[in-house]
PDB file of C-alpha atoms in Angstrom:
ATOM      1  CA  MET A   1       7.157   1.505  52.316  1.00 53.00           C
ATOM      2  CA  GLN A   2      10.003  -1.042  50.483  1.00 70.00           C
ATOM      3  CA  LYS A   3      11.931   0.750  47.922  1.00 88.00           C
ATOM      4  CA  LEU A   4      11.161   0.174  44.432  1.00 96.00           C
ATOM      5  CA  PRO A   5      14.022  -1.476  42.600  1.00 98.00           C
ATOM      6  CA  LEU A   6      16.210   0.260  40.331  1.00 98.00           C
ATOM      7  CA  ILE A   7      15.001   0.122  36.422  1.00 98.00           C
ATOM      8  CA  SER A   8      18.187   0.097  33.469  1.00 98.00           C
ATOM      9  CA  ILE A   9      16.653   2.741  30.166  1.00 98.00           C
ATOM     10  CA  ILE A  10      18.922   1.406  27.818  1.00 98.00           C
ATOM     11  CA  ILE A  11      19.511   3.298  24.381  1.00 98.00           C
ATOM     12  CA  PRO A  12      21.540   3.144  21.930  1.00 98.00           C
ATOM     13  CA  VAL A  13      21.806   6.581  20.004  1.00 98.00           C
ATOM     14  CA  TYR A  14      23.426   6.858  16.124  1.00 97.00           C
ATOM     15  CA  ASN A  15      22.544   9.948  14.191  1.00 97.00           C
ATOM     16  CA  VAL A  16      19.402  11.068  15.637  1.00 97.00           C
ATOM     17  CA  GLU A  17      20.084  14.050  16.428  1.00 97.00           C
ATOM     18  CA  HIS A  18      17.079  15.979  14.891  1.00 95.00           C
ATOM     19  CA  PHE A  19      15.149  13.215  17.128  1.00 96.00           C
ATOM     20  CA  LEU A  20      16.793  12.584  19.963  1.00 98.00           C
ATOM     21  CA  ARG A  21      15.868  15.618  22.740  1.00 98.00           C
ATOM     22  CA  LYS A  22      12.096  14.332  21.968  1.00 98.00           C
ATOM     23  CA  CYS A  23      13.060  11.108  23.281  1.00 98.00           C
ATOM     24  CA  LEU A  24      15.434  11.875  26.236  1.00 98.00           C
ATOM     25  CA  ASP A  25      12.682  14.280  27.352  1.00 98.00           C
ATOM     26  CA  SER A  26       9.904  11.544  27.519  1.00 98.00           C
ATOM     27  CA  VAL A  27      12.313   9.789  29.481  1.00 98.00           C
ATOM     28  CA  GLU A  28      13.492  12.194  32.139  1.00 98.00           C
ATOM     29  CA  SER A  29       9.667  12.365  32.854  1.00 98.00           C
ATOM     30  CA  GLN A  30       8.643   8.855  33.474  1.00 98.00           C
ATOM     31  CA  THR A  31       6.827   8.861  36.975  1.00 98.00           C
ATOM     32  CA  TYR A  32       8.745   5.474  38.262  1.00 98.00           C
ATOM     33  CA  LYS A  33      11.323   7.425  39.399  1.00 96.00           C
ATOM     34  CA  ASN A  34      13.868   4.804  40.235  1.00 98.00           C
ATOM     35  CA  THR A  35      15.510   4.332  37.466  1.00 98.00           C
ATOM     36  CA  GLU A  36      19.408   4.486  35.429  1.00 98.00           C
ATOM     37  CA  ILE A  37      19.750   5.503  31.736  1.00 98.00           C
ATOM     38  CA  ILE A  38      22.413   4.120  30.052  1.00 98.00           C
ATOM     39  CA  LEU A  39      22.579   6.084  26.241  1.00 98.00           C
ATOM     40  CA  VAL A  40      25.305   4.074  24.091  1.00 98.00           C
ATOM     41  CA  ASP A  41      26.449   6.495  21.708  1.00 98.00           C
ATOM     42  CA  ASP A  42      27.607   4.542  18.800  1.00 98.00           C
ATOM     43  CA  GLY A  43      29.802   6.059  17.062  1.00 98.00           C
ATOM     44  CA  SER A  44      27.688   8.972  15.674  1.00 98.00           C
ATOM     45  CA  THR A  45      28.644  11.553  13.311  1.00 98.00           C
ATOM     46  CA  ASP A  46      26.019  14.516  13.643  1.00 98.00           C
ATOM     47  CA  HIS A  47      25.358  16.112  16.597  1.00 98.00           C
ATOM     48  CA  SER A  48      23.491  12.945  19.246  1.00 98.00           C
ATOM     49  CA  GLY A  49      27.377  12.705  20.804  1.00 98.00           C
ATOM     50  CA  LYS A  50      27.084  16.398  21.909  1.00 98.00           C
ATOM     51  CA  ILE A  51      23.752  16.301  22.603  1.00 98.00           C
ATOM     52  CA  VAL A  52      23.937  13.494  25.271  1.00 98.00           C
ATOM     53  CA  ASP A  53      26.725  14.650  26.967  1.00 98.00           C
ATOM     54  CA  GLU A  54      24.689  18.035  27.683  1.00 98.00           C
ATOM     55  CA  TYR A  55      21.829  15.440  28.662  1.00 98.00           C
ATOM     56  CA  ALA A  56      24.604  13.855  31.496  1.00 98.00           C
ATOM     57  CA  VAL A  57      25.641  17.043  32.510  1.00 98.00           C
ATOM     58  CA  SER A  58      22.372  17.916  33.971  1.00 96.00           C
ATOM     59  CA  ASN A  59      21.240  14.695  34.950  1.00 97.00           C
ATOM     60  CA  PRO A  60      22.718  12.519  37.289  1.00 97.00           C
ATOM     61  CA  LYS A  61      20.985   9.251  36.633  1.00 98.00           C
ATOM     62  CA  ILE A  62      22.381   9.179  33.039  1.00 98.00           C
ATOM     63  CA  ARG A  63      25.408   7.681  32.167  1.00 98.00           C
ATOM     64  CA  VAL A  64      26.724   8.234  28.236  1.00 98.00           C
ATOM     65  CA  LEU A  65      29.243   5.437  26.578  1.00 98.00           C
ATOM     66  CA  HIS A  66      31.035   6.720  23.710  1.00 98.00           C
ATOM     67  CA  GLN A  67      31.902   4.029  21.427  1.00 98.00           C
ATOM     68  CA  ALA A  68      33.283   3.012  17.849  1.00 98.00           C
ATOM     69  CA  ASN A  69      30.141   2.410  15.589  1.00 97.00           C
ATOM     70  CA  GLY A  70      29.611  -1.444  16.359  1.00 96.00           C
ATOM     71  CA  GLY A  71      25.904  -1.434  15.351  1.00 96.00           C
ATOM     72  CA  LEU A  72      22.336  -1.601  17.142  1.00 96.00           C
ATOM     73  CA  SER A  73      23.017  -4.721  18.390  1.00 96.00           C
ATOM     74  CA  ASN A  74      26.152  -4.155  19.958  1.00 97.00           C
ATOM     75  CA  ALA A  75      25.027  -1.139  21.728  1.00 98.00           C
ATOM     76  CA  ARG A  76      22.361  -2.587  22.976  1.00 98.00           C
ATOM     77  CA  ASN A  77      24.507  -5.810  24.480  1.00 97.00           C
ATOM     78  CA  ASN A  78      26.928  -3.297  26.176  1.00 98.00           C
ATOM     79  CA  GLY A  79      24.525  -1.141  27.773  1.00 98.00           C
ATOM     80  CA  ILE A  80      23.473  -4.588  29.114  1.00 98.00           C
ATOM     81  CA  LYS A  81      26.696  -5.036  30.679  1.00 97.00           C
ATOM     82  CA  ALA A  82      26.628  -1.284  31.827  1.00 98.00           C
ATOM     83  CA  ALA A  83      23.426  -1.610  33.407  1.00 98.00           C
ATOM     84  CA  THR A  84      22.905  -2.295  37.662  1.00 98.00           C
ATOM     85  CA  GLY A  85      19.172  -2.128  37.248  1.00 98.00           C
ATOM     86  CA  LYS A  86      16.694  -5.257  38.430  1.00 98.00           C
ATOM     87  CA  TYR A  87      14.892  -4.996  35.184  1.00 98.00           C
ATOM     88  CA  LEU A  88      16.012  -3.547  31.856  1.00 98.00           C
ATOM     89  CA  THR A  89      13.888  -1.760  29.252  1.00 98.00           C
ATOM     90  CA  PHE A  90      15.068  -0.729  25.802  1.00 98.00           C
ATOM     91  CA  ILE A  91      14.343   2.301  24.075  1.00 98.00           C
ATOM     92  CA  ASP A  92      15.339   3.696  20.520  1.00 98.00           C
ATOM     93  CA  SER A  93      16.161   6.895  20.290  1.00 97.00           C
ATOM     94  CA  ASP A  94      13.895   8.529  17.571  1.00 96.00           C
ATOM     95  CA  ASP A  95      10.935   7.029  19.323  1.00 98.00           C
ATOM     96  CA  TYR A  96       9.809   8.037  22.586  1.00 98.00           C
ATOM     97  CA  VAL A  97       7.592   7.417  25.563  1.00 98.00           C
ATOM     98  CA  ALA A  98       4.679   8.404  27.628  1.00 98.00           C
ATOM     99  CA  LYS A  99       5.353   9.686  30.837  1.00 98.00           C
ATOM    100  CA  ASP A 100       4.646   6.435  32.448  1.00 98.00           C
ATOM    101  CA  TYR A 101       5.667   3.478  30.466  1.00 98.00           C
ATOM    102  CA  VAL A 102       7.761   2.236  32.719  1.00 98.00           C
ATOM    103  CA  SER A 103       5.606   2.691  35.699  1.00 98.00           C
ATOM    104  CA  TYR A 104       2.466   0.566  33.620  1.00 98.00           C
ATOM    105  CA  LEU A 105       5.428  -2.282  32.521  1.00 98.00           C
ATOM    106  CA  PHE A 106       6.244  -2.595  36.642  1.00 98.00           C
ATOM    107  CA  ASP A 107       2.838  -2.368  37.161  1.00 98.00           C
ATOM    108  CA  LEU A 108       2.134  -5.276  35.518  1.00 98.00           C
ATOM    109  CA  LEU A 109       4.455  -7.092  37.143  1.00 98.00           C
ATOM    110  CA  ARG A 110       3.421  -6.220  40.513  1.00 97.00           C
ATOM    111  CA  LYS A 111      -0.172  -6.997  39.806  1.00 97.00           C
ATOM    112  CA  ASP A 112       1.402 -10.893  38.818  1.00 95.00           C
ATOM    113  CA  ASN A 113       2.845 -10.517  42.069  1.00 96.00           C
ATOM    114  CA  PHE A 114       6.571 -11.002  39.774  1.00 97.00           C
ATOM    115  CA  LYS A 115       5.601 -14.054  39.173  1.00 97.00           C
ATOM    116  CA  SER A 116       6.653 -13.105  35.555  1.00 98.00           C
ATOM    117  CA  LYS A 117      10.074 -11.893  34.723  1.00 98.00           C
ATOM    118  CA  LEU A 118       8.786 -10.149  31.763  1.00 98.00           C
ATOM    119  CA  ALA A 119       5.500  -7.418  31.082  1.00 98.00           C
ATOM    120  CA  ILE A 120       5.180  -6.238  27.496  1.00 98.00           C
ATOM    121  CA  CYS A 121       3.042  -2.976  26.163  1.00 98.00           C
ATOM    122  CA  SER A 122       2.115  -2.344  22.677  1.00 98.00           C
ATOM    123  CA  ILE A 123       3.400   0.546  20.440  1.00 98.00           C
ATOM    124  CA  MET A 124       1.629   3.204  18.468  1.00 97.00           C
ATOM    125  CA  ASN A 125       3.211   4.196  14.962  1.00 96.00           C
ATOM    126  CA  VAL A 126       3.516   7.193  14.222  1.00 96.00           C
ATOM    127  CA  PHE A 127       3.965   8.528  10.736  1.00 91.00           C
ATOM    128  CA  GLU A 128       6.688  11.254  10.758  1.00 88.00           C
ATOM    129  CA  LYS A 129       5.232  12.383   7.041  1.00 83.00           C
ATOM    130  CA  THR A 130       1.346  12.826   8.132  1.00 86.00           C
ATOM    131  CA  GLY A 131       1.812  12.507  12.018  1.00 87.00           C
ATOM    132  CA  LYS A 132      -0.822   9.959  11.661  1.00 89.00           C
ATOM    133  CA  GLN A 133      -0.492   7.760  14.613  1.00 93.00           C
ATOM    134  CA  LEU A 134      -1.705   3.770  14.637  1.00 93.00           C
ATOM    135  CA  ASN A 135      -2.823   2.068  17.949  1.00 95.00           C
ATOM    136  CA  ASN A 136      -1.840  -1.520  17.898  1.00 95.00           C
ATOM    137  CA  GLY A 137      -3.222  -2.516  21.315  1.00 96.00           C
ATOM    138  CA  ASN A 138      -6.352  -3.209  22.984  1.00 96.00           C
ATOM    139  CA  GLY A 139      -6.530  -2.360  26.441  1.00 95.00           C
ATOM    140  CA  GLN A 140      -6.588  -5.802  27.443  1.00 97.00           C
ATOM    141  CA  GLU A 141      -4.063  -6.494  30.285  1.00 98.00           C
ATOM    142  CA  ILE A 142      -3.795 -10.038  30.905  1.00 98.00           C
ATOM    143  CA  VAL A 143      -1.528 -12.358  31.674  1.00 98.00           C
ATOM    144  CA  LEU A 144      -0.066 -15.029  29.230  1.00 98.00           C
ATOM    145  CA  SER A 145       2.206 -18.022  29.149  1.00 98.00           C
ATOM    146  CA  GLY A 146       5.731 -17.885  27.036  1.00 98.00           C
ATOM    147  CA  LYS A 147       3.820 -19.925  24.372  1.00 98.00           C
ATOM    148  CA  GLU A 148       1.412 -18.085  24.104  1.00 98.00           C
ATOM    149  CA  CYS A 149       2.890 -15.158  23.430  1.00 98.00           C
ATOM    150  CA  LEU A 150       4.970 -16.759  21.134  1.00 98.00           C
ATOM    151  CA  LYS A 151       1.839 -17.819  19.015  1.00 98.00           C
ATOM    152  CA  LYS A 152       0.342 -14.357  19.146  1.00 98.00           C
ATOM    153  CA  MET A 153       3.519 -13.094  18.043  1.00 98.00           C
ATOM    154  CA  CYS A 154       3.742 -15.094  14.827  1.00 98.00           C
ATOM    155  CA  TYR A 155       0.563 -14.529  13.778  1.00 98.00           C
ATOM    156  CA  GLN A 156       0.975 -11.167  14.719  1.00 96.00           C
ATOM    157  CA  ASP A 157      -1.498 -10.675  17.194  1.00 97.00           C
ATOM    158  CA  LEU A 158      -1.107  -8.093  19.736  1.00 97.00           C
ATOM    159  CA  VAL A 159       2.623  -9.482  20.587  1.00 98.00           C
ATOM    160  CA  ASP A 160       5.684  -7.720  18.508  1.00 95.00           C
ATOM    161  CA  THR A 161       9.289  -8.942  17.982  1.00 96.00           C
ATOM    162  CA  CYS A 162      10.358  -5.710  18.633  1.00 96.00           C
ATOM    163  CA  ALA A 163      13.072  -4.971  21.638  1.00 97.00           C
ATOM    164  CA  TYR A 164      11.853  -2.267  23.107  1.00 98.00           C
ATOM    165  CA  ALA A 165       8.001  -1.536  24.568  1.00 98.00           C
ATOM    166  CA  LYS A 166       9.481  -4.794  26.760  1.00 98.00           C
ATOM    167  CA  LEU A 167      10.070  -4.708  30.531  1.00 98.00           C
ATOM    168  CA  GLY A 168      12.467  -7.866  31.576  1.00 98.00           C
ATOM    169  CA  ALA A 169      14.396  -8.798  34.487  1.00 98.00           C
ATOM    170  CA  ARG A 170      18.185  -8.594  33.932  1.00 97.00           C
ATOM    171  CA  GLU A 171      18.561 -12.227  34.307  1.00 97.00           C
ATOM    172  CA  LEU A 172      16.528 -12.756  30.911  1.00 98.00           C
ATOM    173  CA  TYR A 173      19.282 -10.586  28.965  1.00 97.00           C
ATOM    174  CA  GLU A 174      22.044 -12.561  30.969  1.00 94.00           C
ATOM    175  CA  GLN A 175      20.968 -15.480  29.022  1.00 96.00           C
ATOM    176  CA  VAL A 176      19.885 -13.861  25.036  1.00 96.00           C
ATOM    177  CA  LYS A 177      22.175 -11.545  23.598  1.00 95.00           C
ATOM    178  CA  PHE A 178      21.699  -9.447  20.421  1.00 96.00           C
ATOM    179  CA  PRO A 179      23.508 -10.915  17.674  1.00 95.00           C
ATOM    180  CA  GLU A 180      25.972  -8.374  16.340  1.00 94.00           C
ATOM    181  CA  GLY A 181      26.507  -7.494  12.762  1.00 90.00           C
ATOM    182  CA  TYR A 182      22.656  -8.309  11.575  1.00 88.00           C
ATOM    183  CA  LEU A 183      20.072  -6.418  11.107  1.00 86.00           C
ATOM    184  CA  PHE A 184      16.830  -7.249  12.602  1.00 88.00           C
ATOM    185  CA  GLU A 185      17.672  -8.431  15.499  1.00 88.00           C
ATOM    186  CA  ASP A 186      14.723  -8.513  17.299  1.00 92.00           C
ATOM    187  CA  ILE A 187      13.536 -11.576  15.745  1.00 93.00           C
ATOM    188  CA  ALA A 188      16.497 -13.445  16.780  1.00 93.00           C
ATOM    189  CA  THR A 189      15.799 -12.929  20.584  1.00 96.00           C
ATOM    190  CA  THR A 190      12.505 -12.129  21.523  1.00 98.00           C
ATOM    191  CA  TYR A 191      11.157 -15.583  20.865  1.00 98.00           C
ATOM    192  CA  GLN A 192      14.408 -16.529  23.222  1.00 98.00           C
ATOM    193  CA  LEU A 193      12.828 -14.488  25.547  1.00 98.00           C
ATOM    194  CA  PHE A 194       9.462 -15.484  25.666  1.00 98.00           C
ATOM    195  CA  ALA A 195      10.784 -19.096  25.292  1.00 98.00           C
ATOM    196  CA  LEU A 196      12.470 -18.204  29.168  1.00 98.00           C
ATOM    197  CA  CYS A 197       9.458 -17.072  31.003  1.00 98.00           C
ATOM    198  CA  ASP A 198       6.708 -19.488  32.202  1.00 98.00           C
ATOM    199  CA  THR A 199       4.203 -16.453  32.352  1.00 98.00           C
ATOM    200  CA  VAL A 200       4.361 -13.012  30.675  1.00 98.00           C
ATOM    201  CA  ALA A 201       2.279 -10.004  32.137  1.00 98.00           C
ATOM    202  CA  CYS A 202       0.491  -7.846  29.085  1.00 98.00           C
ATOM    203  CA  GLY A 203      -0.757  -4.653  28.987  1.00 98.00           C
ATOM    204  CA  PHE A 204      -2.132  -4.023  25.293  1.00 98.00           C
ATOM    205  CA  THR A 205      -2.216  -0.729  25.669  1.00 98.00           C
ATOM    206  CA  ALA A 206       0.314   2.051  24.083  1.00 98.00           C
ATOM    207  CA  LYS A 207       2.836   3.630  26.176  1.00 98.00           C
ATOM    208  CA  TYR A 208       5.888   3.189  23.197  1.00 98.00           C
ATOM    209  CA  TYR A 209       5.819   5.519  20.153  1.00 98.00           C
ATOM    210  CA  TYR A 210       7.526   4.130  17.274  1.00 97.00           C
ATOM    211  CA  VAL A 211       8.434   7.150  14.623  1.00 96.00           C
ATOM    212  CA  ILE A 212       8.349   5.570  11.280  1.00 92.00           C
ATOM    213  CA  ARG A 213      10.704   7.596   9.115  1.00 81.00           C
ATOM    214  CA  GLN A 214      11.740   7.683   5.825  1.00 67.00           C
ATOM    215  CA  GLY A 215      15.532   7.235   7.140  1.00 49.00           C
ATOM    216  CA  SER A 216      14.718   4.502   9.460  1.00 47.00           C
ATOM    217  CA  ILE A 217      16.366   0.944   8.274  1.00 45.00           C
ATOM    218  CA  VAL A 218      12.697  -0.630   7.494  1.00 46.00           C
ATOM    219  CA  ARG A 219      11.761   2.185   5.314  1.00 48.00           C
ATOM    220  CA  SER A 220      14.924   3.000   3.434  1.00 49.00           C
ATOM    221  CA  SER A 221      16.370   1.655   0.150  1.00 68.00           C
ATOM    222  CA  PHE A 222      16.944  -2.189  -0.448  1.00 78.00           C
ATOM    223  CA  ASN A 223      20.049  -3.817   0.392  1.00 83.00           C
ATOM    224  CA  LYS A 224      21.088  -6.967   0.476  1.00 84.00           C
ATOM    225  CA  LYS A 225      21.621  -6.930   4.618  1.00 87.00           C
ATOM    226  CA  LYS A 226      17.721  -6.563   4.298  1.00 90.00           C
ATOM    227  CA  LEU A 227      17.588  -9.987   3.268  1.00 93.00           C
ATOM    228  CA  GLU A 228      19.152 -11.382   6.889  1.00 93.00           C
ATOM    229  CA  LEU A 229      15.600 -11.490   7.868  1.00 95.00           C
ATOM    230  CA  LEU A 230      14.911 -14.538   6.399  1.00 96.00           C
ATOM    231  CA  PRO A 231      17.380 -16.783   7.545  1.00 95.00           C
ATOM    232  CA  MET A 232      16.939 -14.932  11.424  1.00 96.00           C
ATOM    233  CA  THR A 233      12.792 -15.470  10.990  1.00 97.00           C
ATOM    234  CA  ASP A 234      13.928 -19.166   9.550  1.00 97.00           C
ATOM    235  CA  LYS A 235      16.425 -19.839  12.537  1.00 96.00           C
ATOM    236  CA  MET A 236      13.276 -18.786  14.873  1.00 97.00           C
ATOM    237  CA  ALA A 237      10.456 -20.928  12.852  1.00 98.00           C
ATOM    238  CA  ALA A 238      12.983 -23.826  12.788  1.00 98.00           C
ATOM    239  CA  PHE A 239      12.880 -23.276  17.259  1.00 98.00           C
ATOM    240  CA  VAL A 240       8.795 -22.884  17.681  1.00 98.00           C
ATOM    241  CA  LYS A 241       8.873 -26.220  15.224  1.00 98.00           C
ATOM    242  CA  LYS A 242      11.319 -28.329  17.544  1.00 98.00           C
ATOM    243  CA  ASN A 243      10.267 -27.400  20.822  1.00 98.00           C
ATOM    244  CA  TYR A 244       6.125 -26.173  19.576  1.00 98.00           C
ATOM    245  CA  PRO A 245       5.202 -28.719  17.280  1.00 98.00           C
ATOM    246  CA  ASP A 246       1.432 -27.578  17.602  1.00 98.00           C
ATOM    247  CA  LEU A 247       2.678 -24.222  16.906  1.00 98.00           C
ATOM    248  CA  THR A 248       3.933 -25.389  13.353  1.00 98.00           C
ATOM    249  CA  ASN A 249       1.274 -23.208  11.586  1.00 98.00           C
ATOM    250  CA  ALA A 250       1.705 -19.861  13.385  1.00 98.00           C
ATOM    251  CA  ALA A 251       6.079 -20.080  12.595  1.00 98.00           C
ATOM    252  CA  LEU A 252       5.166 -20.582   9.019  1.00 98.00           C
ATOM    253  CA  ARG A 253       2.778 -17.817   8.809  1.00 98.00           C
ATOM    254  CA  ARG A 254       5.845 -15.957  10.148  1.00 98.00           C
ATOM    255  CA  GLN A 255       7.674 -17.225   7.510  1.00 98.00           C
ATOM    256  CA  VAL A 256       5.397 -16.274   4.884  1.00 98.00           C
ATOM    257  CA  TYR A 257       4.960 -12.786   6.252  1.00 97.00           C
ATOM    258  CA  ALA A 258       9.223 -12.120   6.613  1.00 97.00           C
ATOM    259  CA  ARG A 259       8.803 -13.019   2.788  1.00 97.00           C
ATOM    260  CA  PHE A 260       5.943 -10.870   1.976  1.00 96.00           C
ATOM    261  CA  SER A 261       7.789  -7.814   4.050  1.00 94.00           C
ATOM    262  CA  THR A 262      11.155  -9.041   1.930  1.00 95.00           C
ATOM    263  CA  LEU A 263       9.149  -8.743  -1.731  1.00 95.00           C
ATOM    264  CA  ASN A 264       7.895  -5.581  -0.883  1.00 93.00           C
ATOM    265  CA  GLN A 265      11.040  -3.693   0.095  1.00 89.00           C
ATOM    266  CA  ILE A 266      12.505  -5.297  -3.217  1.00 91.00           C
ATOM    267  CA  LEU A 267       9.806  -4.233  -5.640  1.00 90.00           C
ATOM    268  CA  GLY A 268       9.833  -1.187  -3.909  1.00 82.00           C
ATOM    269  CA  ASP A 269      13.331  -0.361  -5.051  1.00 81.00           C
ATOM    270  CA  PRO A 270      14.002  -0.199  -9.036  1.00 76.00           C
ATOM    271  CA  HIS A 271      18.053  -0.895  -8.119  1.00 76.00           C
ATOM    272  CA  SER A 272      17.258  -3.883  -5.904  1.00 79.00           C
ATOM    273  CA  ASN A 273      18.808  -6.106  -7.888  1.00 82.00           C
ATOM    274  CA  ALA A 274      17.821  -9.710  -6.547  1.00 85.00           C
ATOM    275  CA  ALA A 275      16.651 -11.217  -8.780  1.00 87.00           C
ATOM    276  CA  ILE A 276      17.544 -14.226  -7.434  1.00 91.00           C
ATOM    277  CA  GLU A 277      16.382 -13.977  -4.374  1.00 93.00           C
ATOM    278  CA  GLN A 278      12.914 -12.469  -5.440  1.00 94.00           C
ATOM    279  CA  LYS A 279      12.187 -15.981  -7.823  1.00 95.00           C
ATOM    280  CA  LYS A 280      13.076 -17.686  -3.574  1.00 96.00           C
ATOM    281  CA  ILE A 281      10.925 -15.697  -2.298  1.00 97.00           C
ATOM    282  CA  LEU A 282       7.693 -16.536  -4.845  1.00 97.00           C
ATOM    283  CA  GLU A 283       8.863 -19.839  -4.751  1.00 98.00           C
ATOM    284  CA  PHE A 284       8.511 -20.335  -1.031  1.00 98.00           C
ATOM    285  CA  LEU A 285       5.117 -18.438  -0.887  1.00 98.00           C
ATOM    286  CA  ASP A 286       3.476 -20.763  -3.268  1.00 98.00           C
ATOM    287  CA  ARG A 287       4.934 -23.777  -1.826  1.00 98.00           C
ATOM    288  CA  ASN A 288       3.349 -22.557   1.284  1.00 98.00           C
ATOM    289  CA  ARG A 289       0.309 -20.774   0.094  1.00 98.00           C
ATOM    290  CA  LYS A 290      -2.204 -23.642   0.769  1.00 98.00           C
ATOM    291  CA  THR A 291      -1.131 -24.812   4.097  1.00 98.00           C
ATOM    292  CA  VAL A 292      -1.115 -21.146   5.233  1.00 98.00           C
ATOM    293  CA  LEU A 293      -4.649 -19.892   3.513  1.00 98.00           C
ATOM    294  CA  ALA A 294      -6.111 -22.670   4.762  1.00 98.00           C
ATOM    295  CA  ASP A 295      -5.106 -21.787   8.294  1.00 98.00           C
ATOM    296  CA  PRO A 296      -7.711 -19.889  10.129  1.00 98.00           C
ATOM    297  CA  LEU A 297      -5.660 -17.645  12.209  1.00 97.00           C
ATOM    298  CA  THR A 298      -4.017 -16.452   9.194  1.00 98.00           C
ATOM    299  CA  PRO A 299      -3.992 -12.598   9.600  1.00 96.00           C
ATOM    300  CA  LYS A 300      -6.668 -10.615   6.366  1.00 94.00           C
ATOM    301  CA  ARG A 301      -3.607  -8.794   5.698  1.00 92.00           C
ATOM    302  CA  ASP A 302      -1.493 -12.453   4.116  1.00 96.00           C
ATOM    303  CA  ARG A 303      -4.846 -13.292   2.674  1.00 96.00           C
ATOM    304  CA  ILE A 304      -4.980 -10.037   0.628  1.00 94.00           C
ATOM    305  CA  ALA A 305      -1.524 -10.292  -0.193  1.00 95.00           C
ATOM    306  CA  TYR A 306      -2.072 -13.597  -1.875  1.00 97.00           C
ATOM    307  CA  LYS A 307      -5.227 -12.792  -3.932  1.00 95.00           C
ATOM    308  CA  MET A 308      -2.989  -9.500  -5.196  1.00 94.00           C
ATOM    309  CA  LEU A 309      -0.072 -11.770  -5.793  1.00 96.00           C
ATOM    310  CA  GLY A 310      -1.781 -14.230  -7.915  1.00 95.00           C
ATOM    311  CA  LEU A 311      -3.238 -11.762 -10.457  1.00 95.00           C
ATOM    312  CA  GLY A 312       0.391 -11.080 -11.430  1.00 94.00           C
ATOM    313  CA  LEU A 313       3.579  -9.553  -9.951  1.00 93.00           C
ATOM    314  CA  PRO A 314       2.867  -5.744 -11.842  1.00 92.00           C
ATOM    315  CA  PHE A 315      -0.597  -5.517 -10.324  1.00 94.00           C
ATOM    316  CA  TYR A 316       0.757  -7.105  -6.770  1.00 94.00           C
ATOM    317  CA  ARG A 317       3.744  -4.341  -7.075  1.00 91.00           C
ATOM    318  CA  PHE A 318       1.008  -1.175  -8.082  1.00 91.00           C
ATOM    319  CA  ALA A 319      -1.477  -2.442  -4.885  1.00 89.00           C
ATOM    320  CA  TRP A 320       1.190  -2.650  -2.566  1.00 86.00           C
ATOM    321  CA  LYS A 321       2.133   0.817  -3.458  1.00 83.00           C
ATOM    322  CA  ILE A 322      -1.290   1.701  -2.903  1.00 86.00           C
ATOM    323  CA  TYR A 323      -1.690  -0.078   0.316  1.00 79.00           C
ATOM    324  CA  GLU A 324       1.454   1.975   1.714  1.00 76.00           C
ATOM    325  CA  GLN A 325      -0.027   5.177   0.474  1.00 74.00           C
ATOM    326  CA  LEU A 326      -3.354   4.970   2.255  1.00 73.00           C
ATOM    327  CA  LYS A 327      -2.100   3.973   5.410  1.00 69.00           C
ATOM    328  CA  ILE A 328      -0.193   6.928   6.558  1.00 64.00           C
ATOM    329  CA  ARG A 329      -2.899   9.223   5.171  1.00 66.00           C
TER     330      ARG A 329
END
């Protein structure tokens, strides 16, 4: 019987002592056994560094890299350098995965006779405060072209921008690096992975549990670093429009989504001090309103957002706050 290839599981770790054990326990219980687990302690100041060392002592599959804080992208890139597996997957240290997470992704590649270099699965959103779970998958298994994945990603149709919930051949990550010093690094890299793939093995069953907590990058209070989502999205959109002109509307929709997402964070923080940026966002949304709403593939969420915004910014702010509260109940 042919030995299964080594798969590297790369986990950046930074100040997540209250979530880390659940993550590591889920990784250690994987049904796919030929793995190496690379834990990159990115200068944690809590007990996270001690916890990863503790796990490494009892599990020979685990290798720990301790480094000065360099950010998530730097930690992932250093994990890639240390990895020796044929395939790589990423897990964030405050999330956790199903016990067949790795085997499910690998089986998607195997069912496709390894023609695809990348496999993806769906995500289960877990709201820390209430424990509510939202499944982002539909159970379908299908092989799509890289271009089709780009299109679905832009419309947020089953395919996500995230770095995790994916299993890729190591040569992909030798060509695509995470941009260091920036937030929202996923949007800067995932489209490049899809563009490098003739086909992608997709399994839209949730095997990755994404924990939405108040202190995370996405949920924390607004700061100007979060504006980095906009130029990163615009760079992705420019690439898509140049290389796939028929996906111009899809790329524009993603740009609009990034503006709404950033606007929501600005409005959600009374101390945001981002009046100039807010004005530019509103101008962009208004300028592209007709094009986006005329696109039959534009998601319902965007249409509702535009309708609420048309009733005035104070109403939009109030309505979005109510929507966010209802979503987690």
